[in-house]
Short mmCIF file of C-alpha atoms in Angstrom, two decimals:
data_model
loop_
_atom_site.label_atom_id
_atom_site.label_comp_id
_atom_site.label_asym_id
_atom_site.label_seq_id
_atom_site.Cartn_x
_atom_site.Cartn_y
_atom_site.Cartn_z
CA UNK A 1 -6.74 12.15 -15.74
CA UNK A 2 -7.89 8.79 -17.20
CA UNK A 3 -5.93 9.14 -20.34
CA UNK A 4 -2.72 9.05 -22.22
CA UNK A 5 0.31 10.70 -20.83
CA UNK A 6 2.48 13.07 -22.95
CA UNK A 7 6.21 12.35 -23.27
CA UNK A 8 8.75 15.14 -22.48
CA UNK A 9 10.34 17.15 -25.15
CA UNK A 10 13.75 18.42 -25.64
CA UNK A 11 14.36 21.12 -28.18
CA UNK A 12 17.70 22.41 -29.42
CA UNK A 13 17.52 26.13 -30.33
CA UNK A 14 19.13 28.51 -33.01
CA UNK A 15 16.97 31.22 -31.77
CA UNK A 16 17.86 31.76 -28.22
CA UNK A 17 15.75 34.75 -27.76
CA UNK A 18 13.67 35.43 -24.69
CA UNK A 19 10.51 35.42 -26.71
CA UNK A 20 11.62 32.26 -28.69
CA UNK A 21 12.12 30.52 -25.48
CA UNK A 22 8.94 31.49 -23.83
CA UNK A 23 6.68 30.86 -26.96
CA UNK A 24 8.10 27.33 -27.09
CA UNK A 25 7.59 26.68 -23.37
CA UNK A 26 4.17 27.84 -23.49
CA UNK A 27 3.59 25.71 -26.49
CA UNK A 28 4.47 22.59 -24.48
CA UNK A 29 8.24 22.10 -24.80
CA UNK A 30 9.66 20.51 -21.68
CA UNK A 31 13.11 21.64 -21.84
CA UNK A 32 15.35 24.06 -24.20
CA UNK A 33 18.88 23.72 -24.80
CA UNK A 34 21.35 25.83 -27.03
CA UNK A 35 24.07 24.36 -29.04
CA UNK A 36 26.87 23.63 -28.28
CA UNK A 37 25.67 21.49 -25.11
CA UNK A 38 28.02 20.12 -22.78
CA UNK A 39 27.48 16.31 -22.57
CA UNK A 40 27.46 16.17 -18.78
CA UNK A 41 24.61 18.92 -18.82
CA UNK A 42 22.67 17.16 -21.72
CA UNK A 43 22.60 13.90 -19.88
CA UNK A 44 21.79 15.34 -16.58
CA UNK A 45 18.65 17.06 -18.24
CA UNK A 46 17.65 14.06 -19.82
CA UNK A 47 17.90 11.99 -16.69
CA UNK A 48 16.04 14.86 -14.49
CA UNK A 49 13.11 14.83 -17.34
CA UNK A 50 12.88 11.21 -17.38
CA UNK A 51 12.63 10.74 -13.86
CA UNK A 52 9.81 13.24 -13.37
CA UNK A 53 7.87 11.73 -16.51
CA UNK A 54 8.43 8.33 -14.88
CA UNK A 55 6.71 9.20 -11.55
CA UNK A 56 3.83 11.10 -13.40
CA UNK A 57 3.42 7.87 -15.69
CA UNK A 58 3.39 5.36 -12.66
CA UNK A 59 0.64 7.37 -11.17
CA UNK A 60 -1.44 7.67 -14.20
CA UNK A 61 -1.07 3.91 -14.98
CA UNK A 62 -2.43 3.26 -11.46
CA UNK A 63 -5.24 5.94 -12.21
CA UNK A 64 -6.10 4.26 -15.57
CA UNK A 65 -6.42 1.01 -14.09
CA UNK A 66 -9.02 2.35 -11.42
CA UNK A 67 -10.70 4.02 -14.46
CA UNK A 68 -10.86 0.66 -16.35
CA UNK A 69 -12.72 -0.94 -13.27
CA UNK A 70 -15.39 1.87 -13.15
CA UNK A 71 -14.14 4.59 -10.93
CA UNK A 72 -14.72 8.13 -12.28
CA UNK A 73 -11.96 10.74 -12.96
CA UNK A 74 -11.25 13.41 -10.28
CA UNK A 75 -13.47 16.33 -10.58
CA UNK A 76 -11.74 19.50 -11.61
CA UNK A 77 -10.69 21.74 -8.64
CA UNK A 78 -9.95 25.56 -8.49
CA UNK A 79 -6.35 26.01 -7.45
CA UNK A 80 -5.46 28.73 -5.24
CA UNK A 81 -2.22 30.57 -5.59
CA UNK A 82 0.88 28.39 -4.39
CA UNK A 83 3.45 29.15 -1.76
CA UNK A 84 7.00 29.17 -2.91
CA UNK A 85 10.03 29.01 -0.25
CA UNK A 86 12.74 31.10 -1.68
CA UNK A 87 16.08 29.99 -0.22
CA UNK A 88 19.26 32.16 -0.01
CA UNK A 89 21.98 32.12 2.39
CA UNK A 90 22.60 35.89 2.74
CA UNK A 91 20.58 38.76 1.73
CA UNK A 92 21.62 40.30 -1.63
CA UNK A 93 20.43 43.20 -4.25
CA UNK A 94 20.23 39.80 -6.76
CA UNK A 95 17.95 38.09 -4.07
CA UNK A 96 15.84 41.12 -3.65
CA UNK A 97 15.28 41.87 -7.41
CA UNK A 98 14.52 38.02 -7.98
CA UNK A 99 11.76 38.12 -5.15
CA UNK A 100 10.37 41.48 -6.22
CA UNK A 101 10.39 40.54 -10.05
CA UNK A 102 8.70 37.32 -9.51
CA UNK A 103 5.84 38.96 -7.51
CA UNK A 104 4.80 41.03 -10.68
CA UNK A 105 4.58 38.05 -12.84
CA UNK A 106 2.50 35.71 -10.98
CA UNK A 107 -0.10 35.30 -8.02
CA UNK A 108 2.11 32.75 -6.11
CA UNK A 109 3.32 33.69 -2.69
CA UNK A 110 7.21 34.03 -2.30
CA UNK A 111 8.16 33.10 1.33
CA UNK A 112 11.65 33.87 2.41
CA UNK A 113 13.29 30.75 4.11
CA UNK A 114 16.78 30.09 5.64
CA UNK A 115 18.19 26.32 5.00
CA UNK A 116 17.54 25.42 8.62
CA UNK A 117 13.95 26.48 8.37
CA UNK A 118 13.37 24.80 5.23
CA UNK A 119 14.32 21.29 6.78
CA UNK A 120 12.24 22.05 9.71
CA UNK A 121 9.25 19.88 9.88
CA UNK A 122 6.35 22.25 10.06
CA UNK A 123 3.32 21.30 12.45
CA UNK A 124 0.55 24.02 12.13
CA UNK A 125 1.90 25.54 8.83
CA UNK A 126 1.67 23.86 5.66
CA UNK A 127 5.01 23.59 4.03
CA UNK A 128 5.75 25.27 0.61
CA UNK A 129 4.27 23.96 -2.62
CA UNK A 130 8.12 23.90 -3.92
CA UNK A 131 11.55 25.38 -3.17
CA UNK A 132 13.28 28.05 -5.21
CA UNK A 133 17.01 27.91 -4.43
CA UNK A 134 19.54 30.96 -5.47
CA UNK A 135 23.03 29.40 -5.68
CA UNK A 136 26.23 30.85 -6.17
CA UNK A 137 29.95 30.24 -5.51
CA UNK A 138 29.69 31.48 -1.81
CA UNK A 139 27.06 28.96 -1.06
CA UNK A 140 27.23 26.21 -3.39
CA UNK A 141 28.34 23.47 -0.86
CA UNK A 142 25.66 24.48 1.59
CA UNK A 143 22.89 24.46 -1.10
CA UNK A 144 24.03 21.14 -2.60
CA UNK A 145 23.66 19.55 0.85
CA UNK A 146 20.43 21.31 1.43
CA UNK A 147 18.90 19.73 -1.74
CA UNK A 148 19.92 16.15 -0.74
CA UNK A 149 18.40 16.90 2.52
CA UNK A 150 15.18 18.17 1.17
CA UNK A 151 14.90 15.14 -0.95
CA UNK A 152 15.15 12.82 2.15
CA UNK A 153 12.71 15.09 4.63
CA UNK A 154 9.16 13.61 4.72
CA UNK A 155 7.68 17.10 4.19
CA UNK A 156 9.61 18.18 1.35
CA UNK A 157 10.64 14.89 -0.64
CA UNK A 158 7.55 15.40 -3.26
CA UNK A 159 8.02 19.01 -3.51
CA UNK A 160 9.74 20.51 -6.76
CA UNK A 161 13.01 22.13 -6.24
CA UNK A 162 14.05 24.95 -8.67
CA UNK A 163 17.61 26.47 -8.79
CA UNK A 164 18.69 29.90 -10.00
CA UNK A 165 22.42 29.61 -10.65
CA UNK A 166 24.56 32.78 -10.66
CA UNK A 167 27.18 33.35 -13.29
CA UNK A 168 30.13 32.50 -10.95
CA UNK A 169 28.87 28.58 -10.94
CA UNK A 170 28.80 28.07 -14.59
CA UNK A 171 29.65 24.25 -14.17
CA UNK A 172 27.34 23.44 -11.30
CA UNK A 173 24.10 22.50 -13.30
CA UNK A 174 24.73 18.89 -14.05
CA UNK A 175 25.44 17.98 -10.58
CA UNK A 176 22.55 20.16 -9.03
CA UNK A 177 20.20 18.07 -11.40
CA UNK A 178 21.51 14.84 -10.49
CA UNK A 179 21.47 15.25 -6.58
CA UNK A 180 17.63 15.99 -7.11
CA UNK A 181 16.74 19.41 -8.45
CA UNK A 182 13.65 19.20 -10.84
CA UNK A 183 14.88 22.30 -12.88
CA UNK A 184 17.59 24.90 -13.11
CA UNK A 185 17.90 28.36 -14.80
CA UNK A 186 20.81 30.87 -15.01
CA UNK A 187 20.34 34.25 -13.34
CA UNK A 188 21.04 36.05 -16.38
CA UNK A 189 17.83 34.73 -18.06
CA UNK A 190 14.53 36.22 -18.54
CA UNK A 191 12.57 36.36 -15.34
CA UNK A 192 9.31 35.74 -17.19
CA UNK A 193 10.58 32.38 -18.13
CA UNK A 194 11.38 31.58 -14.41
CA UNK A 195 7.86 32.56 -13.54
CA UNK A 196 6.61 30.15 -15.99
CA UNK A 197 8.88 27.33 -15.00
CA UNK A 198 8.04 27.90 -11.55
CA UNK A 199 4.21 27.63 -12.25
CA UNK A 200 4.66 24.54 -14.40
CA UNK A 201 6.37 22.74 -11.52
CA UNK A 202 3.48 23.73 -9.21
CA UNK A 203 0.80 22.50 -11.82
CA UNK A 204 2.63 19.46 -12.24
CA UNK A 205 2.90 18.62 -8.43
CA UNK A 206 -0.76 19.46 -7.92
CA UNK A 207 -1.63 17.03 -10.71
CA UNK A 208 0.33 14.22 -9.19
CA UNK A 209 -1.15 14.98 -5.69
CA UNK A 210 -4.60 14.81 -7.45
CA UNK A 211 -3.80 11.46 -9.14
CA UNK A 212 -2.51 10.07 -5.79
CA UNK A 213 -5.27 11.00 -3.85
CA UNK A 214 -7.86 9.90 -6.41
CA UNK A 215 -6.05 6.53 -6.71
CA UNK A 216 -6.22 6.03 -2.82
CA UNK A 217 -10.01 7.03 -2.55
CA UNK A 218 -10.42 4.56 -5.62
CA UNK A 219 -8.65 1.76 -3.63
CA UNK A 220 -10.69 2.77 -0.41
CA UNK A 221 -13.90 2.53 -2.30
CA UNK A 222 -13.05 -0.82 -3.89
CA UNK A 223 -12.05 -2.33 -0.50
CA UNK A 224 -14.42 -0.83 2.06
CA UNK A 225 -18.11 -1.35 2.51
CA UNK A 226 -19.75 2.05 2.03
CA UNK A 227 -22.49 1.38 4.53
CA UNK A 228 -20.59 -0.10 7.70
CA UNK A 229 -17.16 1.27 6.65
CA UNK A 230 -15.71 -2.19 7.27
CA UNK A 231 -13.05 -3.78 4.84
CA UNK A 232 -14.94 -6.19 2.49
CA UNK A 233 -13.96 -9.70 0.97
CA UNK A 234 -11.65 -7.87 -1.54
CA UNK A 235 -9.46 -6.69 1.06
CA UNK A 236 -9.92 -9.49 3.73
CA UNK A 237 -8.94 -12.40 1.56
CA UNK A 238 -5.56 -11.22 0.62
CA UNK A 239 -4.99 -9.95 3.93
CA UNK A 240 -5.81 -13.41 5.46
CA UNK A 241 -3.43 -15.10 2.96
CA UNK A 242 -0.45 -12.76 3.92
CA UNK A 243 -1.29 -13.61 7.77
CA UNK A 244 -1.38 -17.18 7.26
CA UNK A 245 2.00 -17.15 5.14
CA UNK A 246 3.69 -14.92 8.01
CA UNK A 247 2.64 -17.03 10.64
CA UNK A 248 3.91 -20.01 8.79
CA UNK A 249 7.20 -18.58 8.03
CA UNK A 250 7.69 -17.19 11.60
CA UNK A 251 6.43 -20.18 13.39
CA UNK A 252 3.72 -18.03 14.94
CA UNK A 253 0.06 -18.84 15.96
CA UNK A 254 -2.99 -16.68 14.75
CA UNK A 255 -6.69 -16.78 15.39
CA UNK A 256 -9.76 -15.95 13.08
CA UNK A 257 -13.07 -15.18 14.60
CA UNK A 258 -16.10 -15.64 12.49
CA UNK A 259 -19.46 -13.89 13.49
CA UNK A 260 -23.07 -14.50 12.36
CA UNK A 261 -26.17 -12.23 12.91
CA UNK A 262 -28.85 -14.67 14.09
CA UNK A 263 -32.31 -13.88 12.83
CA UNK A 264 -31.19 -10.82 10.72
CA UNK A 265 -33.50 -11.80 7.58
CA UNK A 266 -36.26 -11.37 10.07
CA UNK A 267 -35.23 -7.89 10.79
CA UNK A 268 -35.46 -7.08 6.96
CA UNK A 269 -38.76 -8.85 6.43
CA UNK A 270 -40.44 -7.46 9.60
CA UNK A 271 -38.85 -3.78 9.78
CA UNK A 272 -37.60 -3.25 6.30
CA UNK A 273 -34.08 -2.99 4.84
CA UNK A 274 -33.72 0.38 6.18
CA UNK A 275 -33.89 -0.88 9.83
CA UNK A 276 -31.55 -3.64 8.57
CA UNK A 277 -29.02 -1.14 7.46
CA UNK A 278 -29.02 0.42 10.90
CA UNK A 279 -28.65 -2.99 12.61
CA UNK A 280 -25.35 -3.40 10.56
CA UNK A 281 -24.13 -0.14 10.87
CA UNK A 282 -24.71 -0.68 14.88
CA UNK A 283 -22.94 -3.98 14.83
CA UNK A 284 -20.04 -2.59 12.92
CA UNK A 285 -19.76 0.18 15.56
CA UNK A 286 -19.68 -2.24 18.26
CA UNK A 287 -16.93 -4.36 16.58
CA UNK A 288 -14.78 -1.32 15.99
CA UNK A 289 -14.98 -0.24 19.56
CA UNK A 290 -13.73 -3.53 20.72
CA UNK A 291 -10.49 -3.55 18.54
CA UNK A 292 -7.19 -2.00 19.38
CA UNK A 293 -5.81 0.61 17.11
CA UNK A 294 -2.93 -0.79 15.20
#
């Protein structure tokens, strides 16, 4: 994770066979388009690619800063198969073929959802790693509304959205990308390409989550004393500056309490530093028990 990011790559194809597309995607191409390309679709693809790249680049910049000040990279993890929420508004032979066909191409689990169920905030069940929407003329308006709502909901806003477009909505691609879908594919294209694109989206999301978690852990390590679990001076001084500034601007009072442990050096000298550490931990526990949760 501590390294350079790779810019997205958009390729224009002359050979639009399924094999050529799969080979190029496996080699690292971000997106493939076949000339002639409608300008609206091209610009929407570029905007979508740049949005996704910017999000990962911002995370990587934060993580690289943490690496520069001495925090190690996140350990590699073994990823279990993901869960993909398949959303259709009505059962159809095409949806069934899509679901059954994908099951033979990867280990990820497909879970059927309806639009209302996809928007419900899960409590005991983990939400899907991403959403796969089948969109046709009969449900275009409902699905575009669903995409915007998934982008706003707390449990789904960071999950990728992939749309499979039927042949009766040839002009919907640009709008669906612009309202928040991460990727689209037409229904008549090779299922192996869809499986590959779904797998890439899940991998990218897990990588972003790992970067986000590692950055948060790095911040915690920089600001929290590992012995007592209390915030250290690196956190306290900027916090006090904001507290004083806010109190000044809002004309409110504030108070700061300073505490000192008398004869603490004698504890270390007589009983050793291990005993001194236990005293510090106990004092920290007592202090935390006297504070209200905020």
